[in-house]
Amino acid sequence: MTEAQLDSNQPAEANDGARNVLDLGAFVGELTDEDDAASDDFSLQGLEQELEDCKTDDVVSMILSKGSSLRDYTRDVENNLRQTELESIEDYIKESDNLVSLHDQIHECDTILSQMENLLSGFQAEIGSISSDIKILQEKSMDMGLKLKNRKAAESKLSKFVEEIIVPPRMIDIIVDGEVNEDYMKTLEILSKKLKFVEVDSMVKTSKALNDVQPELEKLRQKAVSKVFDFMVQKLTALRKPKTNVQILQQSVLLKYKYVILFMKEHGKEVYLDVRAAYIDTMNKVLSTNIRAYIQALEKLQLDIATSNDLIGIDTRSTSLFLRGREPLKNRSAVFALGERINILKEIDESALIPHIAEASSKKYPYEVLFRSLQKLLMDTATSEYLFCDEFFGEESMFYDIFAGPFLVIDEHMNMILPNCFDAIGLMLMIRIIYQHQLIMSRRRIPCLDSYLDKVNISLWPRFKMVFDMHVNSLRNANVRGLWEDDVHPHYVMRRYAEFTASLILLNVDYGDGQLELNLERLRMSVDDLLVKLAKLFQKPKSKTIFLINNYDMTIAVLKEAGPDGGKIQMHFEELLKSNTAIYVEELLAEHFRDLIKFVKTRASEDPRSGSGQPITASEVEIIVKDFGSRWKAAIELMHNDVITSFSNFLCGMEILRAALTQLLLYYTRLSDCTKKIAGGSALNKDLVSISSIMYEIKKYSRTF
């Protein structure tokens, strides 16, 4: 069946779309007996399965759906194939010339390709030969590169060896004949490298070249060491010259040649030790001499403040005239009072005193001023020397060998001064100076004086404690009769105590020294006992009270100068002043208004309307009222005069007078209230002084201060 026939059957196929299922019975039913006979050689086994498999094939499905005979369809296919074959043969015959031409062309191409194959084979053989040559050249190149690298390494080591071991003639000339200067030190550095190279490298020691060079290097080393040794000895000798500024010489001259010291340390140890010892000995003597001379110059400027007799509890009248004649009177106020001496702590980092300038002005100074100058000079000198030793010699430990002498000179001086120092305030100032100097050295980060400053501090505290105990014992063992004077004004012993305590409190403000506070408490207890003993010697109780008030007030005033906020000691005296003021007020009022006070204290609190006890009568009260009215102004005037003459501090006296008048007003108010309560008390109203009149009088006296 042709493609056209198939196309013509498509409408029928569309019309019979319902018959799409293979009808095996109908197809087989069309077979004839011939077909069956012809098919005896064939087996139908599996046919049904094959047909099932072909159901999905479009062509087979179309043939079977039409119900055509398989043989007819086969015949049509064979006819179509035969026709197609004939047509193909005709096409080949028509194209025979072209095919012959194509065959010839293919043959020619095959010949050319064969020639090219032979040519490429030759190229391949040649390339293989070239690759082999390149590989050989590569191996030779690698071998030459390795040899070159080894030769360069050998050349580098050899050139370094030659450079390090060779001794140039110019270097020999400079070492032997040159002056020690900057060029000489550069040459020393080169020589040092050569010497280290010879000593350190083990391969160099086995080289034959070393046998020729080593003797020359050794000669140069010896010559260089000898020459720089003589040079340094000469420079060190300059330090011994009088009036030489050692620090300037160190900084401007010696430090320029510090490599010389390093060279000797590395290549001339024995010579270096000699130079080191010579420097230590030189500086030890120079500094010891300078410090001793400075101390001697300072001693001429010393102002003696206190002696063993300048104690708080010592009676100045009992001191011999001979001893007193040796002490300048103008300086005795500084024994117990700090005054301007505290300024030394504000000038702690000022330059040290220059003795000849101070001596030219004929000025004298307390010992703590000289002490600060000495310690300041020591600090600056020690700092400079410590840094120089570290930079020049590279040895900080040298400092302690150098300063062994200066420390000894200062120790001798302190051992001579301290046993004869009885100035407790000066000793405390020195303790504070040492503390401040420790802070300065700490800020400088220079530890060389730590042990020295601790040692000085440790030596000052026991001496201060001993002198302080002398003051305490002078109060405890004081001759009370010898100290007593028939005078209610502040006693000079109490003034000494107040000034002395205020001075030490002021020196403890920024330090909070608990041990000092305990000592001040001991001193306070001792002076309390002595003051009470002195007060008991007065015949009149009132004089005793006035004496205590004057001394307590004076002490408080002095202590306030040291610290306005007050402390335990100031608070203690304020309590004593308050209690004794109350006692004095009662004594003063009792002296002028005894009957009034007695009545108010004993009878005024009773209730006149109660039946208990003896009733208060108008006549009893009348006597007191009229007595008060007749002389109260005069009595107040007498009280005022008494207060003015009794108390040294005017303000304190006025406060006491105001307290007394206020207390008097209270007593009289209670008397007035009592008068109103008794029978017939109204008859006394004409004799009563009005409260406003008393208040006016009190205000009049209040205006005076």
PDB file of C-alpha atoms in Angstrom, residues 377-513:
ATOM      1  CA  LEU A 377      72.189  67.028  97.162  1.00  0.00           C
ATOM      2  CA  LEU A 378      72.580  63.326  97.881  1.00  0.00           C
ATOM      3  CA  MET A 379      69.483  62.437  95.838  1.00  0.00           C
ATOM      4  CA  ASP A 380      70.548  64.433  92.793  1.00  0.00           C
ATOM      5  CA  THR A 381      74.127  63.169  92.963  1.00  0.00           C
ATOM      6  CA  ALA A 382      73.001  59.569  93.454  1.00  0.00           C
ATOM      7  CA  THR A 383      70.511  59.772  90.585  1.00  0.00           C
ATOM      8  CA  SER A 384      73.138  61.148  88.219  1.00  0.00           C
ATOM      9  CA  GLU A 385      75.768  58.601  89.284  1.00  0.00           C
ATOM     10  CA  TYR A 386      73.353  55.668  89.127  1.00  0.00           C
ATOM     11  CA  LEU A 387      72.282  56.524  85.578  1.00  0.00           C
ATOM     12  CA  PHE A 388      75.893  57.156  84.522  1.00  0.00           C
ATOM     13  CA  CYS A 389      77.106  53.790  85.865  1.00  0.00           C
ATOM     14  CA  ASP A 390      74.271  52.027  84.080  1.00  0.00           C
ATOM     15  CA  GLU A 391      74.951  53.764  80.755  1.00  0.00           C
ATOM     16  CA  PHE A 392      78.757  53.971  80.838  1.00  0.00           C
ATOM     17  CA  PHE A 393      79.731  50.715  82.532  1.00  0.00           C
ATOM     18  CA  GLY A 394      76.496  48.786  82.128  1.00  0.00           C
ATOM     19  CA  GLU A 395      76.646  47.922  85.832  1.00  0.00           C
ATOM     20  CA  GLU A 396      74.137  49.385  88.307  1.00  0.00           C
ATOM     21  CA  SER A 397      75.775  47.510  91.184  1.00  0.00           C
ATOM     22  CA  MET A 398      78.829  49.786  90.944  1.00  0.00           C
ATOM     23  CA  PHE A 399      76.750  52.539  92.539  1.00  0.00           C
ATOM     24  CA  TYR A 400      76.783  50.907  95.972  1.00  0.00           C
ATOM     25  CA  ASP A 401      80.577  50.525  95.903  1.00  0.00           C
ATOM     26  CA  ILE A 402      80.974  54.168  94.895  1.00  0.00           C
ATOM     27  CA  PHE A 403      78.580  55.495  97.551  1.00  0.00           C
ATOM     28  CA  ALA A 404      79.856  53.379 100.397  1.00  0.00           C
ATOM     29  CA  GLY A 405      82.109  56.307 101.354  1.00  0.00           C
ATOM     30  CA  PRO A 406      79.509  59.095 101.035  1.00  0.00           C
ATOM     31  CA  PHE A 407      76.984  57.037 103.021  1.00  0.00           C
ATOM     32  CA  LEU A 408      79.577  56.566 105.742  1.00  0.00           C
ATOM     33  CA  VAL A 409      80.268  60.328 105.876  1.00  0.00           C
ATOM     34  CA  ILE A 410      76.550  61.087 106.224  1.00  0.00           C
ATOM     35  CA  ASP A 411      76.111  58.351 108.840  1.00  0.00           C
ATOM     36  CA  GLU A 412      78.931  59.856 110.908  1.00  0.00           C
ATOM     37  CA  HIS A 413      77.296  63.256 110.659  1.00  0.00           C
ATOM     38  CA  MET A 414      73.868  61.928 111.665  1.00  0.00           C
ATOM     39  CA  ASN A 415      75.355  59.963 114.559  1.00  0.00           C
ATOM     40  CA  MET A 416      76.864  63.192 115.824  1.00  0.00           C
ATOM     41  CA  ILE A 417      73.723  65.312 115.306  1.00  0.00           C
ATOM     42  CA  LEU A 418      70.897  63.053 116.485  1.00  0.00           C
ATOM     43  CA  PRO A 419      72.103  62.386 120.053  1.00  0.00           C
ATOM     44  CA  ASN A 420      72.223  66.158 120.624  1.00  0.00           C
ATOM     45  CA  CYS A 421      68.901  66.912 118.892  1.00  0.00           C
ATOM     46  CA  PHE A 422      66.075  67.754 121.326  1.00  0.00           C
ATOM     47  CA  ASP A 423      63.869  69.491 118.753  1.00  0.00           C
ATOM     48  CA  ALA A 424      60.854  67.171 118.418  1.00  0.00           C
ATOM     49  CA  ILE A 425      59.237  69.355 115.765  1.00  0.00           C
ATOM     50  CA  GLY A 426      62.463  69.422 113.764  1.00  0.00           C
ATOM     51  CA  LEU A 427      62.734  65.633 114.025  1.00  0.00           C
ATOM     52  CA  MET A 428      59.177  65.196 112.771  1.00  0.00           C
ATOM     53  CA  LEU A 429      59.909  67.588 109.899  1.00  0.00           C
ATOM     54  CA  MET A 430      62.935  65.473 108.994  1.00  0.00           C
ATOM     55  CA  ILE A 431      60.769  62.335 109.037  1.00  0.00           C
ATOM     56  CA  ARG A 432      58.320  64.008 106.656  1.00  0.00           C
ATOM     57  CA  ILE A 433      61.194  65.198 104.454  1.00  0.00           C
ATOM     58  CA  ILE A 434      62.486  61.641 104.135  1.00  0.00           C
ATOM     59  CA  TYR A 435      58.993  60.453 103.208  1.00  0.00           C
ATOM     60  CA  GLN A 436      58.710  63.111 100.498  1.00  0.00           C
ATOM     61  CA  HIS A 437      62.174  62.244  99.185  1.00  0.00           C
ATOM     62  CA  GLN A 438      61.140  58.600  98.943  1.00  0.00           C
ATOM     63  CA  LEU A 439      58.211  59.673  96.777  1.00  0.00           C
ATOM     64  CA  ILE A 440      60.520  61.766  94.575  1.00  0.00           C
ATOM     65  CA  MET A 441      62.912  58.854  94.045  1.00  0.00           C
ATOM     66  CA  SER A 442      59.964  56.585  93.306  1.00  0.00           C
ATOM     67  CA  ARG A 443      58.725  59.003  90.627  1.00  0.00           C
ATOM     68  CA  ARG A 444      62.216  59.083  89.162  1.00  0.00           C
ATOM     69  CA  ARG A 445      62.200  55.252  89.176  1.00  0.00           C
ATOM     70  CA  ILE A 446      65.634  55.214  90.748  1.00  0.00           C
ATOM     71  CA  PRO A 447      65.863  52.502  93.450  1.00  0.00           C
ATOM     72  CA  CYS A 448      69.458  53.117  94.540  1.00  0.00           C
ATOM     73  CA  LEU A 449      68.562  55.104  97.703  1.00  0.00           C
ATOM     74  CA  ASP A 450      65.692  52.926  98.943  1.00  0.00           C
ATOM     75  CA  SER A 451      67.683  51.165 101.656  1.00  0.00           C
ATOM     76  CA  TYR A 452      69.486  54.372 102.669  1.00  0.00           C
ATOM     77  CA  LEU A 453      66.275  56.396 103.081  1.00  0.00           C
ATOM     78  CA  ASP A 454      64.679  53.553 105.036  1.00  0.00           C
ATOM     79  CA  LYS A 455      67.724  53.469 107.294  1.00  0.00           C
ATOM     80  CA  VAL A 456      67.569  57.226 107.959  1.00  0.00           C
ATOM     81  CA  ASN A 457      63.837  57.026 108.638  1.00  0.00           C
ATOM     82  CA  ILE A 458      64.380  54.184 111.083  1.00  0.00           C
ATOM     83  CA  SER A 459      67.047  56.192 112.922  1.00  0.00           C
ATOM     84  CA  LEU A 460      64.841  59.323 113.183  1.00  0.00           C
ATOM     85  CA  TRP A 461      61.753  57.689 114.698  1.00  0.00           C
ATOM     86  CA  PRO A 462      63.443  56.357 117.877  1.00  0.00           C
ATOM     87  CA  ARG A 463      65.048  59.733 118.492  1.00  0.00           C
ATOM     88  CA  PHE A 464      61.702  61.487 118.047  1.00  0.00           C
ATOM     89  CA  LYS A 465      60.063  58.998 120.406  1.00  0.00           C
ATOM     90  CA  MET A 466      62.757  59.582 123.007  1.00  0.00           C
ATOM     91  CA  VAL A 467      62.446  63.391 122.845  1.00  0.00           C
ATOM     92  CA  PHE A 468      58.639  63.099 122.880  1.00  0.00           C
ATOM     93  CA  ASP A 469      58.826  60.903 125.982  1.00  0.00           C
ATOM     94  CA  MET A 470      61.026  63.538 127.578  1.00  0.00           C
ATOM     95  CA  HIS A 471      58.203  66.053 127.091  1.00  0.00           C
ATOM     96  CA  VAL A 472      55.644  63.595 128.522  1.00  0.00           C
ATOM     97  CA  ASN A 473      57.850  62.866 131.535  1.00  0.00           C
ATOM     98  CA  SER A 474      58.472  66.568 132.085  1.00  0.00           C
ATOM     99  CA  LEU A 475      54.711  66.953 132.581  1.00  0.00           C
ATOM    100  CA  ARG A 476      54.323  63.871 134.723  1.00  0.00           C
ATOM    101  CA  ASN A 477      57.278  64.720 136.944  1.00  0.00           C
ATOM    102  CA  ALA A 478      56.752  68.488 136.934  1.00  0.00           C
ATOM    103  CA  ASN A 479      57.278  70.476 140.140  1.00  0.00           C
ATOM    104  CA  VAL A 480      53.710  71.719 140.569  1.00  0.00           C
ATOM    105  CA  ARG A 481      54.638  74.230 143.314  1.00  0.00           C
ATOM    106  CA  GLY A 482      57.485  75.530 141.223  1.00  0.00           C
ATOM    107  CA  LEU A 483      55.269  75.958 138.159  1.00  0.00           C
ATOM    108  CA  TRP A 484      52.310  77.502 139.983  1.00  0.00           C
ATOM    109  CA  GLU A 485      51.729  81.226 139.721  1.00  0.00           C
ATOM    110  CA  ASP A 486      48.918  83.131 141.411  1.00  0.00           C
ATOM    111  CA  ASP A 487      47.528  84.141 138.044  1.00  0.00           C
ATOM    112  CA  VAL A 488      44.342  82.895 136.407  1.00  0.00           C
ATOM    113  CA  HIS A 489      45.530  83.687 132.879  1.00  0.00           C
ATOM    114  CA  PRO A 490      46.776  80.858 130.571  1.00  0.00           C
ATOM    115  CA  HIS A 491      49.842  79.156 131.952  1.00  0.00           C
ATOM    116  CA  TYR A 492      52.976  79.127 129.789  1.00  0.00           C
ATOM    117  CA  VAL A 493      53.195  75.327 130.137  1.00  0.00           C
ATOM    118  CA  MET A 494      49.735  74.994 128.644  1.00  0.00           C
ATOM    119  CA  ARG A 495      50.648  77.357 125.821  1.00  0.00           C
ATOM    120  CA  ARG A 496      53.732  75.263 125.109  1.00  0.00           C
ATOM    121  CA  TYR A 497      51.580  72.155 125.060  1.00  0.00           C
ATOM    122  CA  ALA A 498      48.984  73.727 122.762  1.00  0.00           C
ATOM    123  CA  GLU A 499      51.580  74.976 120.274  1.00  0.00           C
ATOM    124  CA  PHE A 500      53.514  71.716 120.398  1.00  0.00           C
ATOM    125  CA  THR A 501      50.395  69.582 119.872  1.00  0.00           C
ATOM    126  CA  ALA A 502      49.045  71.853 117.127  1.00  0.00           C
ATOM    127  CA  SER A 503      52.395  71.631 115.337  1.00  0.00           C
ATOM    128  CA  LEU A 504      52.436  67.827 115.380  1.00  0.00           C
ATOM    129  CA  ILE A 505      48.772  67.617 114.369  1.00  0.00           C
ATOM    130  CA  LEU A 506      49.494  69.871 111.399  1.00  0.00           C
ATOM    131  CA  LEU A 507      52.459  67.680 110.436  1.00  0.00           C
ATOM    132  CA  ASN A 508      50.194  64.638 110.538  1.00  0.00           C
ATOM    133  CA  VAL A 509      47.373  66.016 108.380  1.00  0.00           C
ATOM    134  CA  ASP A 510      48.394  64.325 105.127  1.00  0.00           C
ATOM    135  CA  TYR A 511      49.992  61.267 106.720  1.00  0.00           C
ATOM    136  CA  GLY A 512      47.499  59.881 109.277  1.00  0.00           C
ATOM    137  CA  ASP A 513      50.200  58.387 111.466  1.00  0.00           C
TER     138      ASP A 513
END
